[in-house]
Short mmCIF file of C-alpha atoms and ligand atoms in Angstrom, two decimals:
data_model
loop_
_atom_site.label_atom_id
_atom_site.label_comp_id
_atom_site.label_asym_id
_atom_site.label_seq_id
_atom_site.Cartn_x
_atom_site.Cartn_y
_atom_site.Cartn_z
CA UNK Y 127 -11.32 28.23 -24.03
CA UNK Y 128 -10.46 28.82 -27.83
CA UNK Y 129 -12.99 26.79 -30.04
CA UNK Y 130 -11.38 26.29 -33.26
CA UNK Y 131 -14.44 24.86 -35.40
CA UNK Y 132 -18.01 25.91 -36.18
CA UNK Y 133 -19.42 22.83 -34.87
CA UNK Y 134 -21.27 23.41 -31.46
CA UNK Y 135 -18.95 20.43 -29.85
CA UNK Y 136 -15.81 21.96 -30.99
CA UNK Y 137 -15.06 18.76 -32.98
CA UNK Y 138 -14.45 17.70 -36.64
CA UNK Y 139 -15.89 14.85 -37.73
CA UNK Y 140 -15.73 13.52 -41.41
CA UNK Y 141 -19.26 13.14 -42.63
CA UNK Y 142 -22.48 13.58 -40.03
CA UNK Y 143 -25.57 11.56 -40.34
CA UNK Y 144 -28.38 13.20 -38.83
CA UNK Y 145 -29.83 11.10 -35.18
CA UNK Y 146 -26.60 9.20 -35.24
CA UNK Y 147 -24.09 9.46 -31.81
CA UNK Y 148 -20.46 9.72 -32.93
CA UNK Y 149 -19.78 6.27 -30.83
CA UNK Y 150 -22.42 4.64 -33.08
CA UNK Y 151 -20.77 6.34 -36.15
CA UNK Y 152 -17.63 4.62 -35.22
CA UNK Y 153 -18.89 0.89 -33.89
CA UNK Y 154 -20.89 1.05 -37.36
CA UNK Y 155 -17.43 2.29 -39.15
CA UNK Y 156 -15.89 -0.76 -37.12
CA UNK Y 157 -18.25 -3.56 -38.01
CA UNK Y 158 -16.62 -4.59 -41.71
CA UNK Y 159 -13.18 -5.66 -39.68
CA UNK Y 160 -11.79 -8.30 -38.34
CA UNK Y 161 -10.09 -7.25 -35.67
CA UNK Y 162 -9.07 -3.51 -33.89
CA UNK Y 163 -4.97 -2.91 -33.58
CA UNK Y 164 -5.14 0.50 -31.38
CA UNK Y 165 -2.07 2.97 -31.61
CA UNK Y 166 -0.53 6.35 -30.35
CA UNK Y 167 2.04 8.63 -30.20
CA UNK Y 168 5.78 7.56 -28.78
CA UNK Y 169 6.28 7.03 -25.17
CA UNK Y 170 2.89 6.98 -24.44
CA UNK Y 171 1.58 8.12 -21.47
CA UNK Y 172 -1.55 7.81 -19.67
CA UNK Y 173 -4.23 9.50 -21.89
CA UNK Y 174 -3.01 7.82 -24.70
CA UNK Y 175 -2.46 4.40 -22.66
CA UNK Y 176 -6.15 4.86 -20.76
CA UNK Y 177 -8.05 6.01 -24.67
CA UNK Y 178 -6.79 3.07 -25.97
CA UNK Y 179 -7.75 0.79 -22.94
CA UNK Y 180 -11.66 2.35 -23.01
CA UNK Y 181 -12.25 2.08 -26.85
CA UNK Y 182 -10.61 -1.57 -26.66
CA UNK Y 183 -13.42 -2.36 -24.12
CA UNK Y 184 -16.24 -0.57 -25.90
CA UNK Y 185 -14.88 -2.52 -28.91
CA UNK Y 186 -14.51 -6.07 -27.39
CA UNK Y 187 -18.31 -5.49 -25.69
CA UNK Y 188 -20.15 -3.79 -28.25
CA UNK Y 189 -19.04 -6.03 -31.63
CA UNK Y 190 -17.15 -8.66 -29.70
CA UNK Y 191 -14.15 -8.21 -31.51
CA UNK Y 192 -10.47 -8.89 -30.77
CA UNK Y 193 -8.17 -6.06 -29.96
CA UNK Y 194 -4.47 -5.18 -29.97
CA UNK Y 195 -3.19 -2.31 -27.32
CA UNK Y 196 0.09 -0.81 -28.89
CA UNK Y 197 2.76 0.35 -27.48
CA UNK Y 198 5.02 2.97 -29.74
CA UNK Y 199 8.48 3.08 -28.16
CA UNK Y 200 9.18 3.28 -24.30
CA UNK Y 201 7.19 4.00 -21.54
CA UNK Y 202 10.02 5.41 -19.25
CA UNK Y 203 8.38 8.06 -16.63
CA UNK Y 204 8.25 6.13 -13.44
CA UNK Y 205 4.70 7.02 -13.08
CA UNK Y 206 3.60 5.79 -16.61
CA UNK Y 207 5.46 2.41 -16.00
CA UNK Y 208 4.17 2.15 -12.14
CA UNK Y 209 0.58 2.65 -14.56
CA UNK Y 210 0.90 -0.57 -16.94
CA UNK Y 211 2.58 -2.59 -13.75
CA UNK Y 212 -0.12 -1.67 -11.31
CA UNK Y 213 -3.15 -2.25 -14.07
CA UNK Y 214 -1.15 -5.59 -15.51
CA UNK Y 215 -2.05 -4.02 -19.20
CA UNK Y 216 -1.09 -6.24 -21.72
CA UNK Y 217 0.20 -4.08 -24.47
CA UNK Y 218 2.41 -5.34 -27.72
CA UNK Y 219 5.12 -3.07 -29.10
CA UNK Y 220 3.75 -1.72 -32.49
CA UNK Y 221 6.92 -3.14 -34.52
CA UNK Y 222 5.99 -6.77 -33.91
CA UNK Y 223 2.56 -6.05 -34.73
CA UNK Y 224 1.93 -8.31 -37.60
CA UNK Y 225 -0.39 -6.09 -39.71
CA UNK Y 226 -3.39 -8.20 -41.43
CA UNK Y 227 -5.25 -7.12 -43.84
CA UNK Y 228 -8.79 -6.87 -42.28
CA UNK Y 229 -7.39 -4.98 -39.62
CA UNK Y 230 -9.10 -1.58 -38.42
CA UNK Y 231 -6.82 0.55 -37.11
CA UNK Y 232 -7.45 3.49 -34.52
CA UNK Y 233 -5.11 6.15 -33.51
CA UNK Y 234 -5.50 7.84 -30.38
CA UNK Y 235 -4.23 10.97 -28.53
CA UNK Y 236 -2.04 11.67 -32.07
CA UNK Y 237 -2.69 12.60 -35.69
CA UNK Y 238 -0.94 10.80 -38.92
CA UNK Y 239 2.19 12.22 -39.93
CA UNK Y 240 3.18 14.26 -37.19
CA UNK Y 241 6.11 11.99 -36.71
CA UNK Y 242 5.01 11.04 -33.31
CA UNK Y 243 5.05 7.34 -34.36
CA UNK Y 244 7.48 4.66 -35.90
CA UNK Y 245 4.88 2.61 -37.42
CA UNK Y 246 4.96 2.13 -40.99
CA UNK Y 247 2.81 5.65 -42.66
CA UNK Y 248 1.60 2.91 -45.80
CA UNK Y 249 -0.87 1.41 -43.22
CA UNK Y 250 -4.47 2.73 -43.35
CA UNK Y 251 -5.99 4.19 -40.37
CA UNK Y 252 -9.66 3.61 -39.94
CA UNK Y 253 -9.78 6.27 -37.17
CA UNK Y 254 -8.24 9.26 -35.18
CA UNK Y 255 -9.35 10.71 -32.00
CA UNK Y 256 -7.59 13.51 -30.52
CA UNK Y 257 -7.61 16.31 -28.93
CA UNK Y 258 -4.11 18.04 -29.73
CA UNK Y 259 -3.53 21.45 -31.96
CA UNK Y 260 -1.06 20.23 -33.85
CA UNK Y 261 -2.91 18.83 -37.27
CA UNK Y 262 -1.80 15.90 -39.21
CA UNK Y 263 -2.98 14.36 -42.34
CA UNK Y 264 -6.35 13.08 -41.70
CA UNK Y 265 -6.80 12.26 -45.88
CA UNK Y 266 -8.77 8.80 -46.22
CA UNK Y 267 -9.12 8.56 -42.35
CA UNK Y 268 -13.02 7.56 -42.53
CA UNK Y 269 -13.97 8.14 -38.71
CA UNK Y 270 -12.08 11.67 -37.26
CA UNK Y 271 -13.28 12.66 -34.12
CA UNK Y 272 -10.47 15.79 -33.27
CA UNK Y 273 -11.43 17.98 -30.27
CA UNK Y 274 -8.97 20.20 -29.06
CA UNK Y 275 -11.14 22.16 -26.73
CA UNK Y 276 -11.15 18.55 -24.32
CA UNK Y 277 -8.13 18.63 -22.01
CA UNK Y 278 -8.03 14.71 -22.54
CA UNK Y 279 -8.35 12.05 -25.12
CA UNK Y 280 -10.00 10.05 -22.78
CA UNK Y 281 -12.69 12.73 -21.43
CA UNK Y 282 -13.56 11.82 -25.26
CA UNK Y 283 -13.41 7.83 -24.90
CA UNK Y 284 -15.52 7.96 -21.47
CA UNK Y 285 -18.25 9.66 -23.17
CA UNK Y 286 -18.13 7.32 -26.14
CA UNK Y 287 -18.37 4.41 -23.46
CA UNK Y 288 -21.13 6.47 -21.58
CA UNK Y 289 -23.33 6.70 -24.45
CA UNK Y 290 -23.34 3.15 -25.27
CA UNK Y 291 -24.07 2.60 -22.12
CA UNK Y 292 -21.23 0.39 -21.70
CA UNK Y 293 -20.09 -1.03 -18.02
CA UNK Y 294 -17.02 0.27 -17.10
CA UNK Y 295 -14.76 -2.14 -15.01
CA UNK Y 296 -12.66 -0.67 -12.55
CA UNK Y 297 -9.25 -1.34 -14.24
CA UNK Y 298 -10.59 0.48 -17.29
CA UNK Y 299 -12.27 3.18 -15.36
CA UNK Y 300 -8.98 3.71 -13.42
CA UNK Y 301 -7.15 4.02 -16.51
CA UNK Y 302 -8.96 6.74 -17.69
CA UNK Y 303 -9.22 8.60 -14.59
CA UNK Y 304 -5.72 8.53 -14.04
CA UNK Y 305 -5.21 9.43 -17.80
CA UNK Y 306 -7.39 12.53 -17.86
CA UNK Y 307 -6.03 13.54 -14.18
CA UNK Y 308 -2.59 13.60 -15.91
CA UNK Y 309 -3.82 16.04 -18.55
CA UNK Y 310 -5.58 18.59 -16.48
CA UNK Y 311 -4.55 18.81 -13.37
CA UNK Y 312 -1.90 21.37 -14.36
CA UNK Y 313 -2.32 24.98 -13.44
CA UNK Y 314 -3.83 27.20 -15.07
CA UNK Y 315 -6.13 24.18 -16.30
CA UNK Y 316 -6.38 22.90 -19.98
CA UNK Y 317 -9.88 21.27 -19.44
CA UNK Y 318 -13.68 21.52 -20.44
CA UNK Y 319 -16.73 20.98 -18.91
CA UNK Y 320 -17.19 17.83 -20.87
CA UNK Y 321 -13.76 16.93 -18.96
CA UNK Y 322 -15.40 17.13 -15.68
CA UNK Y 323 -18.38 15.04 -16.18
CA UNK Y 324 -15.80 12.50 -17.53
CA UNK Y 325 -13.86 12.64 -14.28
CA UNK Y 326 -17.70 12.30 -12.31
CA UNK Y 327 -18.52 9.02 -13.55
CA UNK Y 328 -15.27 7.50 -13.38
CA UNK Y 329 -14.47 8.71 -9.99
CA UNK Y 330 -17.11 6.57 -8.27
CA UNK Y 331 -15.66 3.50 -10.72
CA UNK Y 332 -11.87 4.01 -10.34
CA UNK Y 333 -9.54 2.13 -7.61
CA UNK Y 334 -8.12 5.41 -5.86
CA UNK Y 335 -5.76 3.20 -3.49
CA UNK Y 336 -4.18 2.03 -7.14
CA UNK Y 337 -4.09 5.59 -8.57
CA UNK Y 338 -2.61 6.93 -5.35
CA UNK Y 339 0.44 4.06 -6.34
CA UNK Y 340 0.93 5.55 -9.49
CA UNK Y 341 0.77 8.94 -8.65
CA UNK Y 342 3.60 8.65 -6.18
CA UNK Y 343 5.59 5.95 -8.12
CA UNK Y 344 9.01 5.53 -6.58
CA UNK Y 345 11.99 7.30 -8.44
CA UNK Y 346 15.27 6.11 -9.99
CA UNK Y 347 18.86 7.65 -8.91
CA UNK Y 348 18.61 8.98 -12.42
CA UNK Y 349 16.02 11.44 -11.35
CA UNK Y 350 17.62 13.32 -8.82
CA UNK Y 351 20.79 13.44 -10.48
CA UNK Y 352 19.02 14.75 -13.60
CA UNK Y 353 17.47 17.46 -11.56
CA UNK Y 354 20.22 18.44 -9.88
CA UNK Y 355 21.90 19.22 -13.26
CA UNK Y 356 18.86 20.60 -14.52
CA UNK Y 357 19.08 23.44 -11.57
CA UNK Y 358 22.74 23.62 -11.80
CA UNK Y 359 22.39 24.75 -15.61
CA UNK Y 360 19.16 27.11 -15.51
CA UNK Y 361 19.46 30.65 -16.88
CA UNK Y 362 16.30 33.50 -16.46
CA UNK Y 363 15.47 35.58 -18.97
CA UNK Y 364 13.13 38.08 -17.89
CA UNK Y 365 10.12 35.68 -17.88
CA UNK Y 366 11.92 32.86 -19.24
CA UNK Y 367 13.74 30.00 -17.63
CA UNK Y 368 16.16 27.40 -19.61
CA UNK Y 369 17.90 24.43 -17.96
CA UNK Y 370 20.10 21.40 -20.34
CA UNK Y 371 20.49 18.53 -19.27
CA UNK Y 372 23.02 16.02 -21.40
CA UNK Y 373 22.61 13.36 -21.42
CA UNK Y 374 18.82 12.67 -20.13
CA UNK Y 375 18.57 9.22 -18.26
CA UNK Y 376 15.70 8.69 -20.49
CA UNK Y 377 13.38 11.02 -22.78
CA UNK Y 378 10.25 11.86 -20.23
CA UNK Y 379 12.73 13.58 -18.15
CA UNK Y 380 12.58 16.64 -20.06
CA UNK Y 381 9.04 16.98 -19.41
CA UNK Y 382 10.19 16.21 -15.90
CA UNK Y 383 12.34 19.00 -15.58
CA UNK Y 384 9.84 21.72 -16.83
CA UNK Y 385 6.92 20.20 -14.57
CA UNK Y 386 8.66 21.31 -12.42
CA UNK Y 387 10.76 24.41 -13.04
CA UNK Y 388 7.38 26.07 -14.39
CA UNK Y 389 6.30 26.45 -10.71
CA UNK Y 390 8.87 28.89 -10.25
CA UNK Y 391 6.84 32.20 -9.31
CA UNK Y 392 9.03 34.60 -11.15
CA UNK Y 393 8.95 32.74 -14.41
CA UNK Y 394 5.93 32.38 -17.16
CA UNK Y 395 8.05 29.73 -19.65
CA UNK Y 396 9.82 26.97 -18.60
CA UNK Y 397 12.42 24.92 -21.06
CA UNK Y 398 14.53 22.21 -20.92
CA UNK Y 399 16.08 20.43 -23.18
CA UNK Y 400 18.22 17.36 -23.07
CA UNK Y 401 20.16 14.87 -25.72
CA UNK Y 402 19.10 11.83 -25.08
CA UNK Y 403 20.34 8.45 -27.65
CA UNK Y 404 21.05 10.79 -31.00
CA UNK Y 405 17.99 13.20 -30.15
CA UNK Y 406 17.83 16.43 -28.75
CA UNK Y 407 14.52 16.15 -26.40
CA UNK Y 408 13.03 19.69 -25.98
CA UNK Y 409 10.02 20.29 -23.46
CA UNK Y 410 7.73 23.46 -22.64
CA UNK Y 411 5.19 24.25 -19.81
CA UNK Y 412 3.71 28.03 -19.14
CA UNK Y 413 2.07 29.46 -16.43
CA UNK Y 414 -0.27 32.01 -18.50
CA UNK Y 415 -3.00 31.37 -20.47
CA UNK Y 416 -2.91 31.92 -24.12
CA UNK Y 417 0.63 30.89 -24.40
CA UNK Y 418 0.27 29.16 -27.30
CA UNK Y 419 3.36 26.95 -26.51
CA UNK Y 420 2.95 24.43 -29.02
CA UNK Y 421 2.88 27.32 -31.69
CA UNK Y 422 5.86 28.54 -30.20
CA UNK Y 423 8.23 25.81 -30.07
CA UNK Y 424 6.70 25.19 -33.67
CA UNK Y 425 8.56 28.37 -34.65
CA UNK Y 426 11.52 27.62 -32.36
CA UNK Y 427 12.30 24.17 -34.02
CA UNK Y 428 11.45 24.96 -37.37
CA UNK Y 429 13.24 22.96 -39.79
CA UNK Y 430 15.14 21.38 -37.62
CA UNK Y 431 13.27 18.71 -36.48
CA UNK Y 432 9.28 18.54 -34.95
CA UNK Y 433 7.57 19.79 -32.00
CA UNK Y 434 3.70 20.64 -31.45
CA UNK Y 435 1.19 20.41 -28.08
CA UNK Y 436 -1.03 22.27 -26.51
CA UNK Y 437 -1.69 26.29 -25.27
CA UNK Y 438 0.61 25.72 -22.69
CA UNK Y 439 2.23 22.46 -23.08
CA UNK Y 440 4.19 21.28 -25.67
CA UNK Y 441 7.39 19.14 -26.70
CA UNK Y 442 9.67 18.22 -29.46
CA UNK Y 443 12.90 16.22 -30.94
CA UNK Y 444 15.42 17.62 -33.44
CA UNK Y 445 17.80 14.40 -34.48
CA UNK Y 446 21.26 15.15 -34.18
CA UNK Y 447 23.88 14.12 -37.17
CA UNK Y 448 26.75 14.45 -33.85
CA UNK Y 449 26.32 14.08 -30.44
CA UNK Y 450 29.86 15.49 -29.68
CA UNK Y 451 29.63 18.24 -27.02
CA UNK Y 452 30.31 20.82 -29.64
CA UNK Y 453 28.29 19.92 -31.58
CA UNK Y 454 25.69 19.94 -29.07
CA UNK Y 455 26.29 23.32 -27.67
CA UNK Y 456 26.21 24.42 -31.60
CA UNK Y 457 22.37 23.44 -31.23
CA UNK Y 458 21.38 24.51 -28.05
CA UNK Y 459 23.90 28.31 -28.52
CA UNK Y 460 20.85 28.23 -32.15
CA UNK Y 461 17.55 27.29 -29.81
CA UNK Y 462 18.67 29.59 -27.07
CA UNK Y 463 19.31 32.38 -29.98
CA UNK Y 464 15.49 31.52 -31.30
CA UNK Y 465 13.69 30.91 -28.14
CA UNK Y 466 14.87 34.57 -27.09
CA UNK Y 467 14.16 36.01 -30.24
CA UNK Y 468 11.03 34.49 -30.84
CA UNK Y 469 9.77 35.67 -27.25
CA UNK Y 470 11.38 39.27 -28.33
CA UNK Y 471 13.84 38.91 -25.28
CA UNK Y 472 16.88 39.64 -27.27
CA UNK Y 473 18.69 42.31 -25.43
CA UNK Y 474 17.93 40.38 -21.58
CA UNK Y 475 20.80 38.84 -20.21
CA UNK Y 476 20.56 35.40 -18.39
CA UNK Y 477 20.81 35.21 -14.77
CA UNK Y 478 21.66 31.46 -13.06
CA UNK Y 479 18.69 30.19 -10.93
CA UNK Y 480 21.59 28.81 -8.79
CA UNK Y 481 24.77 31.60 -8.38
CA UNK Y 482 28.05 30.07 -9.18
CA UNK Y 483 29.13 30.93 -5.91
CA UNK Y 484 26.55 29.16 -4.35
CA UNK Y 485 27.15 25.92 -5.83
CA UNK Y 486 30.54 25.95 -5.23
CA UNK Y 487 29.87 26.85 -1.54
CA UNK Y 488 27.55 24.02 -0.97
CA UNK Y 489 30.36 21.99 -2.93
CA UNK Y 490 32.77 22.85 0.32
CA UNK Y 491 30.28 22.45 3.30
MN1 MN Q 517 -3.48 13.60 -24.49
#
């Protein structure tokens, strides 16, 4: 796995003092506050839900300080919301977070100014910890702990919890399980060793019966119908497959869709992209290693909007002045036109997943 820094953990940190742990870098950092508001990236899902959950703890029993868990938007894939109803976590949307002025606040699983977020960019952030490629503005963050050779934010937070030698309880330990399982179970694997000693210890820890009820959360209507449009509408390019879906039930589908398209065995990208409200939702899985996908969609979007991730994982929105279906094939006729020329797949022509013929065929029977 790429290491992108000098430092023999792969990580950035802001200043080092010599026999000091990074967890008591941070409780030290933490100790001038009041109180510790935690926050991520929109939609969050379970590393970001589980990082926040474990440094709330390690907060609450190391300096006995209140905490707020944030929530940035909606939590909308049925496994994520089976994960706060299951757990019963308590968290408070971020824009009736009253903000007070000895607050400390600690973004995880995201950097500042990456426009994953819709809290106010004038508040101060005491701390990041992340483990994404795609940089933000870190200027006048004090504690920055940014790893992106862990395949979880919350490998991070369980060894922060470790070291302090910290009880886990099982709701917390579940949390992070499930959030870490979320990040690297895909194939080929985005993890690091330091990954699986996190999943060790929390194994023994976790409730399995309770991450076996998220895992196989029940699914809307929405989903299938979603899917089904999402197959009716794929084109193959060579070693590229694209499926639309408008208008997505809700904004995780995307990353639904490619989950699952990627497994395709003739196909090393898988896109979808979807309107969903006035925003074009675009998603991104590969199969290969080195894919770089965040990089690539970062070329893709360009201008038009953000998008970032991981090697072979990565999303992104592009807001949408119309929402007219002109307008929308306009946008997708331009990503389409990018995606293929970015990947140098100009001169392929598309080929359905699903035959025309076919689908009207299984229309009749
Ligand atoms: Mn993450």
């Amino acid at each position: 796995m790429a290491r992108r820094s000098a430092d023999p953990d792969g990580c950035s940190t802001s200043k080092s003092t010599p026999g000091l742990r990074r967890s008591d870098r941070f409780l030290i950092g933490l100790q001038d506050f009041e109180r510790v508001v935690f926050v991520s990236h929109v939609q969050p899902d379970p590393d970001s839900l589980g990082s926040m959950l474990g440094l709330a703890h390690l907060v609450e029993t190391r300096l006995g300080k209140p905490t707020v868990v944030t929530r940035d938007g909606l939590i909308s894939r049925a496994e994520n919301r089976a994960m706060v109803d299951v757990l019963h976590l308590d968290l408070v949307p971020v824009e009736e977070v009253v903000w007070r002025e000895n607050d400390a606040v600690v973004m995880v699983d995201s950097q500042p100014r990456t426009g994953r977020h819709t809290f106010p960019d004038a508040v101060p952030l005491f701390a990041v910890l992340d483990h994404h490629d795609t940089p933000g503005d870190l200027e006048g963050v004090a504690f920055t702990d940014i790893r992106s050779s862990h395949g979880a934010t919350c490998s991070l937070v369980t060894k922060y919890l470790m070291e302090q030698g910290v009880v886990i309880p099982e709701k917390v330990a579940t949390a992070l399980l499930y959030g870490i399982e979320t990040e690297v179970t895909g194939y080929p694997r985005e993890a690091c060793p330091a990954d699986d000693a996190a999943l060790l210890s929390l194994y023994p820890l976790a409730d399995k019966d309770l991450i076996a009820q998220i895992r196989n959360a029940r699914l809307p209507h929405s989903y299938f119908e979603c899917m089904l449009q999402a197959m009716q509408s794929t084109f193959i390019y060579d070693r590229l497959l694209m499926s639309w879906v408008n208008p997505l039930p809700q904004p995780e589908q995307a990353a639904e869709v490619v989950d699952f398209m990627i497994r395709f065995e003739k196909v090393d990208y898988a896109v979808c992209g979807g309107v969903y409200e006035d925003t074009l939702v675009l998603s991104v899985r590969s199969a290969i290693e080195n894919a770089r996908a965040g990089e690539l969609l970062r070329q893709v979007v360009g201008k038009l909007g953000r998008a970032g991730g991981h090697d072979r994982r990565a999303g992104g929105a592009i807001p949408l002045s119309s929402t007219a279906p002109s307008a929308i094939e306009d946008i997708q006729s331009e990503l389409r036109r990018r995606f293929l020329k970015v990947m140098k797949l100009e001169d392929i022509r598309g080929q359905r997943l699903v035959p025309l013929r076919d689908m009207l065929e299984n229309l009749q029977s």
